[in-house]
Short mmCIF file of C-alpha atoms and ligand atoms in Angstrom, two decimals:
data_model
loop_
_atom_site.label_atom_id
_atom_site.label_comp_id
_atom_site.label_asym_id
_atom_site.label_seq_id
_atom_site.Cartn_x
_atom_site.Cartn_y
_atom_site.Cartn_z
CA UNK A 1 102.62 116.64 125.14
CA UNK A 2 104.69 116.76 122.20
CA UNK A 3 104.57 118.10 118.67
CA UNK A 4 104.97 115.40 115.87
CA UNK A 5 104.99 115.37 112.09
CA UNK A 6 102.87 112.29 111.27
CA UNK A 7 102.47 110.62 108.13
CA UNK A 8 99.72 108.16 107.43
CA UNK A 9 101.05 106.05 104.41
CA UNK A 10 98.80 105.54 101.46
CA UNK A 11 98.31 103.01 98.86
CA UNK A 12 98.46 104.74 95.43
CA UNK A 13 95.78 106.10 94.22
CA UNK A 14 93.88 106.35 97.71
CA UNK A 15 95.40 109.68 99.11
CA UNK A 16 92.61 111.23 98.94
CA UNK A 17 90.25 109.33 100.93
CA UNK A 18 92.45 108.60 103.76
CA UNK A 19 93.02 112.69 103.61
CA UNK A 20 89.03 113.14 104.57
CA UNK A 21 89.53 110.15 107.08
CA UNK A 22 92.27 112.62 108.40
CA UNK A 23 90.14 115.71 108.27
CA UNK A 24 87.18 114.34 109.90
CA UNK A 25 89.31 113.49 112.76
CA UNK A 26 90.07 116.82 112.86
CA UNK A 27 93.49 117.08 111.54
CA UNK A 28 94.37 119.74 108.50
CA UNK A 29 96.78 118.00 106.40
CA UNK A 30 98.68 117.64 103.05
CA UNK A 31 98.96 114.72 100.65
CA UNK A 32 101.92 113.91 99.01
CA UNK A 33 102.69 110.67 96.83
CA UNK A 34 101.14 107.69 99.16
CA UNK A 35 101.36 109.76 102.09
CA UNK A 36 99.16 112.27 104.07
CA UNK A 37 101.22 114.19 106.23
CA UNK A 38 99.52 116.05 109.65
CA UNK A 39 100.82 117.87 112.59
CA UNK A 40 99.72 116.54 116.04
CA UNK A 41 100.50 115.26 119.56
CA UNK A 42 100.66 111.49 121.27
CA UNK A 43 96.88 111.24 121.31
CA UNK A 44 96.68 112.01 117.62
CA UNK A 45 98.81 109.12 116.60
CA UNK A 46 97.01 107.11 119.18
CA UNK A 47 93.85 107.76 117.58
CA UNK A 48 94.92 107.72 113.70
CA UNK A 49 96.00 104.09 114.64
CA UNK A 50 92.56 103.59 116.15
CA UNK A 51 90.51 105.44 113.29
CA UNK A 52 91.99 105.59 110.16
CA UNK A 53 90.13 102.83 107.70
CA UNK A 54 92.22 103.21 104.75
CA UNK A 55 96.02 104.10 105.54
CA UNK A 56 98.45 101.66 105.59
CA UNK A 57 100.82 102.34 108.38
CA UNK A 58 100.84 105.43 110.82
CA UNK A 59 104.50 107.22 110.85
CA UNK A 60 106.34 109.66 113.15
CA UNK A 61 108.63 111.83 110.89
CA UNK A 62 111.98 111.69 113.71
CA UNK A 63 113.74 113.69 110.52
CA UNK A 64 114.20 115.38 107.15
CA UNK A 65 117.39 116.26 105.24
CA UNK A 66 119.63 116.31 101.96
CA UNK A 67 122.06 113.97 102.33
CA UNK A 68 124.64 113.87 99.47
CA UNK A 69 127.07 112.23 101.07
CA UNK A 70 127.44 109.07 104.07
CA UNK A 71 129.18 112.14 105.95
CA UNK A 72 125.92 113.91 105.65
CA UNK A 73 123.84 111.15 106.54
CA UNK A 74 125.29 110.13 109.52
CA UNK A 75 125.73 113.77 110.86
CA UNK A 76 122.12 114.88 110.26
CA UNK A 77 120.88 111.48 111.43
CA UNK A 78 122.91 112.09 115.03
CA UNK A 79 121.97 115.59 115.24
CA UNK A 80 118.20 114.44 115.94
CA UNK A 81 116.60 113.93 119.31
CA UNK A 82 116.51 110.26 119.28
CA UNK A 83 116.35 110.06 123.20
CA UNK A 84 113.36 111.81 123.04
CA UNK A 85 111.99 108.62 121.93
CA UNK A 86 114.24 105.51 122.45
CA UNK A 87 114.82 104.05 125.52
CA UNK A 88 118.20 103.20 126.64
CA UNK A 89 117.39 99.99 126.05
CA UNK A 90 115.17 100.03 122.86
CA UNK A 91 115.70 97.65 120.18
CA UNK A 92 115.76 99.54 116.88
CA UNK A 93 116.35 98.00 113.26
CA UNK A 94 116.25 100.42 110.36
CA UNK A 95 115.19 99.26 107.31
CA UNK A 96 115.93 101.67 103.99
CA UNK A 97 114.93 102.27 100.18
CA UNK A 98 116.35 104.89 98.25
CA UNK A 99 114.74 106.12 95.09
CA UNK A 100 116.83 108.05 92.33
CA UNK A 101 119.38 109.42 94.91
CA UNK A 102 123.29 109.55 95.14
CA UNK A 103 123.09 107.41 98.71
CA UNK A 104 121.76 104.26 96.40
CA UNK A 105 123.51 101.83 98.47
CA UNK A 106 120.63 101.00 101.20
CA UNK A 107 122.77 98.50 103.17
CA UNK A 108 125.21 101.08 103.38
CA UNK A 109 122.25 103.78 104.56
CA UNK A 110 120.75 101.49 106.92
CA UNK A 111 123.79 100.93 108.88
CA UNK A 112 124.95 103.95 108.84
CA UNK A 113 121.96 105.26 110.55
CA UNK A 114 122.05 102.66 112.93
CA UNK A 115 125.47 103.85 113.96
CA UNK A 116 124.62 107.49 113.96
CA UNK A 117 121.18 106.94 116.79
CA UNK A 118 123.57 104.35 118.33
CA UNK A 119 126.12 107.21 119.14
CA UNK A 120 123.69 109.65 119.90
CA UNK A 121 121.86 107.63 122.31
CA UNK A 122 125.04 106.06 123.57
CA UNK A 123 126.14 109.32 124.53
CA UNK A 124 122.50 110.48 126.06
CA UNK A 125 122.66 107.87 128.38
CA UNK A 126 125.90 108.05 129.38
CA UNK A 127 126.78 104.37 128.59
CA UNK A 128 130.16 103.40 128.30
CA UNK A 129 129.37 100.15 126.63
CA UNK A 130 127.13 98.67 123.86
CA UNK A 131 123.71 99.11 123.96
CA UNK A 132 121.76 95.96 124.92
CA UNK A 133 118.46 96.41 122.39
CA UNK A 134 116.45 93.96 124.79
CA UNK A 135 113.56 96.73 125.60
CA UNK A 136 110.63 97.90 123.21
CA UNK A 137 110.78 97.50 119.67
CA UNK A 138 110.91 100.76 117.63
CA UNK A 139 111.35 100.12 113.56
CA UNK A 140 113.00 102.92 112.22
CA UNK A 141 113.37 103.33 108.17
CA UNK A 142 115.56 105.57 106.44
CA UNK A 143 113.79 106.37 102.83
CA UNK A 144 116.08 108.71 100.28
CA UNK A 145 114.13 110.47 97.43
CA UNK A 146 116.01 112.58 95.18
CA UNK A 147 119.03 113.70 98.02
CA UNK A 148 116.19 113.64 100.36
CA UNK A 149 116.45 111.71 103.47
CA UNK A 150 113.36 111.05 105.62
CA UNK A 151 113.60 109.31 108.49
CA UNK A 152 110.50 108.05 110.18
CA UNK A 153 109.24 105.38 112.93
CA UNK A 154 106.60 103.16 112.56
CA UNK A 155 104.10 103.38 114.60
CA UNK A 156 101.71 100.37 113.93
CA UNK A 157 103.57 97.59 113.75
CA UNK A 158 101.41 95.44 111.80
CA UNK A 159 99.95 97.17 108.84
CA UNK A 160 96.49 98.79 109.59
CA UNK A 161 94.64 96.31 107.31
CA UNK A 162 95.52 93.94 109.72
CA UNK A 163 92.30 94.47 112.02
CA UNK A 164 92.38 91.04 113.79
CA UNK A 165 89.33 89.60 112.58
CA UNK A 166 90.17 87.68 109.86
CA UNK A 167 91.25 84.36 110.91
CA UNK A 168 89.62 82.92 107.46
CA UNK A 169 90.38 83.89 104.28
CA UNK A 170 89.54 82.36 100.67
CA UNK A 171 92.37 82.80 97.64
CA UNK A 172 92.38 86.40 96.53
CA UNK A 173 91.25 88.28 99.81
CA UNK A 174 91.33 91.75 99.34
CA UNK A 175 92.68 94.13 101.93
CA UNK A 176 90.75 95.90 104.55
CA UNK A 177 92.10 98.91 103.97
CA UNK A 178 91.13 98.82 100.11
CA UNK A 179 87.78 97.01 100.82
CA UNK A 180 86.43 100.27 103.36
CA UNK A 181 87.90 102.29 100.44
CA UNK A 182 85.54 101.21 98.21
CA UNK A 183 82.68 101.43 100.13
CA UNK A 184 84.09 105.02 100.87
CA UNK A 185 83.72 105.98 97.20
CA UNK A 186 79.92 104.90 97.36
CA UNK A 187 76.99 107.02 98.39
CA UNK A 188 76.38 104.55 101.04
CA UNK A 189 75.18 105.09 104.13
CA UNK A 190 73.70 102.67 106.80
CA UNK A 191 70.31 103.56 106.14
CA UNK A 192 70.49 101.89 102.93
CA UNK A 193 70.98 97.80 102.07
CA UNK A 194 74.18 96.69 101.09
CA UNK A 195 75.60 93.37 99.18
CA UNK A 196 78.96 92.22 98.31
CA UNK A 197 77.50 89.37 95.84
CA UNK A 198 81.51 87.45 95.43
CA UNK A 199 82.30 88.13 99.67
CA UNK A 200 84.88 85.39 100.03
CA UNK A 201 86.18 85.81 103.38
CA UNK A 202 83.49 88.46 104.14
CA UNK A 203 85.85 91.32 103.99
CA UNK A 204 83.36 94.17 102.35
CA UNK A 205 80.31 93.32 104.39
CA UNK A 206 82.54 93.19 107.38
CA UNK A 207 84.32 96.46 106.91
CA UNK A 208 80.37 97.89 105.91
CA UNK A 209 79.12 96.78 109.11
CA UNK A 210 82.02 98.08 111.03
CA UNK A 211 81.50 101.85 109.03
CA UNK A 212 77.97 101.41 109.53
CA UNK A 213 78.52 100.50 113.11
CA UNK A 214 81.28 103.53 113.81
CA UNK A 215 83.04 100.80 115.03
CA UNK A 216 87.16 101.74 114.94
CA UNK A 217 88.88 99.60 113.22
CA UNK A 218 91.94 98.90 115.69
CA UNK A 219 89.45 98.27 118.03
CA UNK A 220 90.42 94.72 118.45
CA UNK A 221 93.82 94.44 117.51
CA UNK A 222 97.36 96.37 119.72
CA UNK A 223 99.60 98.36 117.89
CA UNK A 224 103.77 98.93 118.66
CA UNK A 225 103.94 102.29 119.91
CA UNK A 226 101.51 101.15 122.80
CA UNK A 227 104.80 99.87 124.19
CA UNK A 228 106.81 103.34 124.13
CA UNK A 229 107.17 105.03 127.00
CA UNK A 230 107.05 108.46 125.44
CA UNK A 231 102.91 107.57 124.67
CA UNK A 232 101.31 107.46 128.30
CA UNK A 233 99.18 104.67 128.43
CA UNK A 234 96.44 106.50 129.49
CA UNK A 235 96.54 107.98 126.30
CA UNK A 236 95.45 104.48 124.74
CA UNK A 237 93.20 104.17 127.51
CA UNK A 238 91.22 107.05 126.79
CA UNK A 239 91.75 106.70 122.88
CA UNK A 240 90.14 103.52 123.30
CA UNK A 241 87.41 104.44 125.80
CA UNK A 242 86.49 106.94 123.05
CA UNK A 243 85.88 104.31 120.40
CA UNK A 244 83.83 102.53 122.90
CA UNK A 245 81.40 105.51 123.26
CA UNK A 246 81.39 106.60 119.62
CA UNK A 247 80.49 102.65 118.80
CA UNK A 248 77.30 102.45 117.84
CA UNK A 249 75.75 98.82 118.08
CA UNK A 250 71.92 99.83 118.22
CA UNK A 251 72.53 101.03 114.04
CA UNK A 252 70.58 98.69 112.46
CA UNK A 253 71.89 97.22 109.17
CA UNK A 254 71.14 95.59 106.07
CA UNK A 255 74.27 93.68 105.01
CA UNK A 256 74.62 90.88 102.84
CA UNK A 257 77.02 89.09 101.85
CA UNK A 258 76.50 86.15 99.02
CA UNK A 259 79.04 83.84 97.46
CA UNK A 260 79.02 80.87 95.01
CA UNK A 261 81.31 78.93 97.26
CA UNK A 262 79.95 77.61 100.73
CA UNK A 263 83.05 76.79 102.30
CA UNK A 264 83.37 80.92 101.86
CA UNK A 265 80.68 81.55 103.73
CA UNK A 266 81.53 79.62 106.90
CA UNK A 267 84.71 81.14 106.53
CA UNK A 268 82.95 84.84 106.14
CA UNK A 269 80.44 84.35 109.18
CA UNK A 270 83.32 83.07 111.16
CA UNK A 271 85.24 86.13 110.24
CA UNK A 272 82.44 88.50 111.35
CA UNK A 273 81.91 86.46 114.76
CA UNK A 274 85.60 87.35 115.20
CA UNK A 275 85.19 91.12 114.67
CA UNK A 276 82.14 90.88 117.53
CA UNK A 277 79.61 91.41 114.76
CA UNK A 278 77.32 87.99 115.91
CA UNK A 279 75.31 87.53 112.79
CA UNK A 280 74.64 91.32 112.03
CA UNK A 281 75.73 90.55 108.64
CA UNK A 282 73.62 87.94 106.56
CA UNK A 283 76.03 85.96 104.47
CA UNK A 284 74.35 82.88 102.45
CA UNK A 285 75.53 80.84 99.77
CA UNK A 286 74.71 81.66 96.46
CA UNK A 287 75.50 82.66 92.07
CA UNK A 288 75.29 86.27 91.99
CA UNK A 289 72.64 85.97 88.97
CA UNK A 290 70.15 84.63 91.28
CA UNK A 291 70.11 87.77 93.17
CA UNK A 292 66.74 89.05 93.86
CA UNK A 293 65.28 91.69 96.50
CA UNK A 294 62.56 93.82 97.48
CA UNK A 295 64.83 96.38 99.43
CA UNK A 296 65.26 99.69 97.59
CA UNK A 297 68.35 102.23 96.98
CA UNK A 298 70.58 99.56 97.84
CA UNK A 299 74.75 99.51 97.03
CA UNK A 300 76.36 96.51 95.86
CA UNK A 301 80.12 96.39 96.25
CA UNK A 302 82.07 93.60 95.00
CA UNK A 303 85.44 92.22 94.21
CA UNK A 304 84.59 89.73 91.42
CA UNK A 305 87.29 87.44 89.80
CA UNK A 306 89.09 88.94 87.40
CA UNK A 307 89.93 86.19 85.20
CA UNK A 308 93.37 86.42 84.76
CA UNK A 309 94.60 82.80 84.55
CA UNK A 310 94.32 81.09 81.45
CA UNK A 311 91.18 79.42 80.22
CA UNK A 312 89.07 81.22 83.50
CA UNK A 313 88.00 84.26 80.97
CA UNK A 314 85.06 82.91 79.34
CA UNK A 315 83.25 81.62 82.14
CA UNK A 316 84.04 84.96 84.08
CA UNK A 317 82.87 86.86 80.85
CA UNK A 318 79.38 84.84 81.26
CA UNK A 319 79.02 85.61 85.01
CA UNK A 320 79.64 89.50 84.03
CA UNK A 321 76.62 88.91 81.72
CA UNK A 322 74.68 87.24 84.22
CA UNK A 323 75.81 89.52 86.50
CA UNK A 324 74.47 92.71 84.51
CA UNK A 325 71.18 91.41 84.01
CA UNK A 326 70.46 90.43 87.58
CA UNK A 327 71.41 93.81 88.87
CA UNK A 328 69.86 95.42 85.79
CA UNK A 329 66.37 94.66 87.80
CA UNK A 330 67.15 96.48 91.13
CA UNK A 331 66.77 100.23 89.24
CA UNK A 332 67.37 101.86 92.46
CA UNK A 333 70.47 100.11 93.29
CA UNK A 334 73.82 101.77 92.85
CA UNK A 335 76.85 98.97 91.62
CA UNK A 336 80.49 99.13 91.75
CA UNK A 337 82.75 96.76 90.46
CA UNK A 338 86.61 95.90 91.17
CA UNK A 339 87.99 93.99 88.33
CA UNK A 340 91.10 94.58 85.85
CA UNK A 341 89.23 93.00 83.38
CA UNK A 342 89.52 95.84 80.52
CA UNK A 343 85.84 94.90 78.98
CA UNK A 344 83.97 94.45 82.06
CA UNK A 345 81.60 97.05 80.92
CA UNK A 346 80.51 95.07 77.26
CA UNK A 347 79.64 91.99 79.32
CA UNK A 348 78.21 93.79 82.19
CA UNK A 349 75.97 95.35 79.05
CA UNK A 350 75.89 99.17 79.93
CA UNK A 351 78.59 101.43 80.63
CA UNK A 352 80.08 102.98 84.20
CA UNK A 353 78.79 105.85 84.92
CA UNK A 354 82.16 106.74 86.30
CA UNK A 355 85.18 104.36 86.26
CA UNK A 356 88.39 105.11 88.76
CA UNK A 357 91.66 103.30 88.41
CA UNK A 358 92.85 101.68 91.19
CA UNK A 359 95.64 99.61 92.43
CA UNK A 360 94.75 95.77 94.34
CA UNK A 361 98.15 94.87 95.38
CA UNK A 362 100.13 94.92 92.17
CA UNK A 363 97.17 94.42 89.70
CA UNK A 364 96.30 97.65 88.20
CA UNK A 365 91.88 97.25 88.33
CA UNK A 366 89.36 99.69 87.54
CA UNK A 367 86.45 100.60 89.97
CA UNK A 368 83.42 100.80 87.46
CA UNK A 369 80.24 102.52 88.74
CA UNK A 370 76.92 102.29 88.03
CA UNK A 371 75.22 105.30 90.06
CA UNK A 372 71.54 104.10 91.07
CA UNK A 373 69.24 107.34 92.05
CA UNK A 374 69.55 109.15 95.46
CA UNK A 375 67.02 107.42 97.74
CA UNK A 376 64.29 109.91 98.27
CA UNK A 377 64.52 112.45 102.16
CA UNK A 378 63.18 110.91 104.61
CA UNK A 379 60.03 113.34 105.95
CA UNK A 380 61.42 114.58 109.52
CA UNK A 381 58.21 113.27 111.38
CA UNK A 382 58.56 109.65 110.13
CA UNK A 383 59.76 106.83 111.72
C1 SAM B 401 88.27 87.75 94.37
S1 SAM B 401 87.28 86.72 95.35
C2 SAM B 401 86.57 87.86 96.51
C3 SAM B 401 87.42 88.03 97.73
C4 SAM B 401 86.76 88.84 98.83
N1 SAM B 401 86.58 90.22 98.47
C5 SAM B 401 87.61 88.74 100.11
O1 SAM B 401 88.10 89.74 100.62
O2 SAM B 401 87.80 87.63 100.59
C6 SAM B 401 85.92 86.35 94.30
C7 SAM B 401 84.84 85.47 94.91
O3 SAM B 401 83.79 85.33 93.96
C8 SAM B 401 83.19 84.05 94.14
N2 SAM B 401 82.45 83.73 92.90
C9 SAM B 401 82.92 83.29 91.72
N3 SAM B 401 81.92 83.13 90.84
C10 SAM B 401 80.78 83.52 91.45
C11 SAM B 401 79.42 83.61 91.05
N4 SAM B 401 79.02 83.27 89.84
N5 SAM B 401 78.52 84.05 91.95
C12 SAM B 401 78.89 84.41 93.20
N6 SAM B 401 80.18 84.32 93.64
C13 SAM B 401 81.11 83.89 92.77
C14 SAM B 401 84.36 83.15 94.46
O4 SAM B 401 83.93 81.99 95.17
C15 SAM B 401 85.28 84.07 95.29
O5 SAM B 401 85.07 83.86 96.67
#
């Protein structure tokens, strides 16, 4: 068992949730600008792949350096173990950025790193001739901050967001790894009801389920290290074997997921079918002002439209009005909203009780929240 540095990338602005993802699988860490950075062996990256909800991409950390000069680059880049991890015949493309640095060419980086593992594991293996690159694929990127070079390999493959489920998907899906954010900065808990009123594709209610569930989300998808020798397969085996146990399907759940569009809905219920949730989650077709329930100290999460393109704004502005006076009924429900719309709260007709900027892809939004009250203990001897 080895010792690695391992980052979990971050989308800005979510650090610290994917941190407490990282620290409730038992891994102390640090968080630096979209990154949280942790110490641990093959299993750990096997399970951060498995676990982690909200990072982007899992990373080994091969090396760190200054590198003022190509001379510096390629030395420090050969100096580090890279047959500790490559095969002899691994197939390795590095990919570069390089952020207010004297190294700005990244073409120029990116090969010369190439040439510098080339070398080294040229060298390791004894080969006289080129190396083939026909065997496993391991990405390698070369990233330069400020004189610093970091070189890292990717892990995943695919980004984590991609969990395999979503075969469907309506115009502005939103990421898995942002929609379980959000429901990470609610007081839910799967005890209580849950509605994504504007679920497109069903992501929310999907990723809900799947929290409520404790159901990993790389449960049904493979990632790229499973096909380095240097991570035993039995290590994926087991990681795996543990999501199985920790899984728990008897959790009921109230889940819904509504949406004005009914082609969305087939699309949603598809979705969930894929990601071995059967109907668990009750998606129906309908305008989020004709929202009514019974169910108490419910959480509505939703990703409304934001109405950015011209001439959409004042029938969005309407449904925020509508909006606010449906949910203005359910007084123990708590509400968050993702929109970048900047007077969300004067339609919605009362202001967030706490708003949080956040990033969907490139469009800066703001999480507004409406906290409902707690939902009273539960006596020990009931139920
Ligand atoms: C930004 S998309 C949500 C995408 C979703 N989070 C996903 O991951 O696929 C907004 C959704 O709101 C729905 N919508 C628009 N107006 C609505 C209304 N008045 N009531 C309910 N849904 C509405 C649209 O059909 C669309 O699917």
């Amino acid at each position: 068992m080895g010792t690695y540095t391992i980052i979990a990338t971050s989308a800005m602005g979510l650090e610290a949730i994917v941190a407490r993802e990282v620290k409730d699988l038992g891994y102390d860490c640090r968080v630096e600008n979209g990154k949280v950075i942790f110490k641990g062996d093959e299993t750990a990256i096997a399970r951060a792949n498995m676990w982690l909800r909200t990072a982007d991409r899992i990373k080994i950390l091969v090396g760190e350096f200054k590198a003022y000069s190509f001379d510096e680059l390629f030395e420090n880049t050969k100096k580090l173990p890279w047959e500790n991890y490559l095969p002899e015949d691994a197939e390795f493309p590095v990919q570069g950025k390089s952020v207010k640095s004297k190294l700005y060419s990244v073409p120029d980086c990116q090969a010369i790193v190439k040439k510098a593992i080339v070398e080294r594991v040229r060298k390791a293996y004894k080969r006289t001739s080129w190396l083939d690159e026909t065997g496993p694929l391991f990405k390698i990127e070369v990233a330069i901050l400020k004189d610093t070079a970091s070189i890292t390999l990717d892990t995943s493959g695919q980004g984590l967001h991609k969990r395999g489920y979503r075969i469907g998907q309506g115009e502005a899906p939103l990421k898995e790894t942002l929609a379980a954010a959000l429901i990470k900065l609610t007081t839910w808990n799967p005890e209580r009801p849950f509605l994504d009123p504007f679920c497109g594709s069903g992501t929310i209610p999907i990723e809900a389920a799947m929290i409520g569930q404790n159901i990993a989300p790389g449960f049904n998808r493979e990632f790229l290290s499973e096909n380095w020798s240097f991570i035993a397969k039995d290590i994926w085996d087991k990681v795996r074997m543990e999501a199985e146990d920790l899984a728990n399907y008897d959790q009921p759940l109230e889940i819904f997921g509504t949406d004005i569009d009914h082609r969305m809905i087939n699309i949603s219920k598809e979705n969930a079918l894929e990601a071995g949730l059967g109907d668990l989650v009750k998606f129906k077709q309908m305008q989020v002002k004709d929202f009514v329930t019974d169910l108490e100290y419910g959480v509505v999460v939703g990703n409304p439209p934001y109405g950015e393109r011209l001439g959409e704004r004042p029938e969005v502005e309407k449904m925020y009005k509508e909006m606010g006076q449906a949910f203005n009924k359910l007084d123990t429900w708590s509400v968050y909203m993702l929109t970048s719309h900047e007077d969300f709260e004067q339609f919605y007709g009362k202001p967030a009780t706490k708003k949080r900027k956040l990033f969907n892809g490139f469009i800066r939004t703001d999480y507004y929240q409406y906290f409902g009250p707690r939902p009273p203990r539960k006596d020990k001897h009931e139920a």
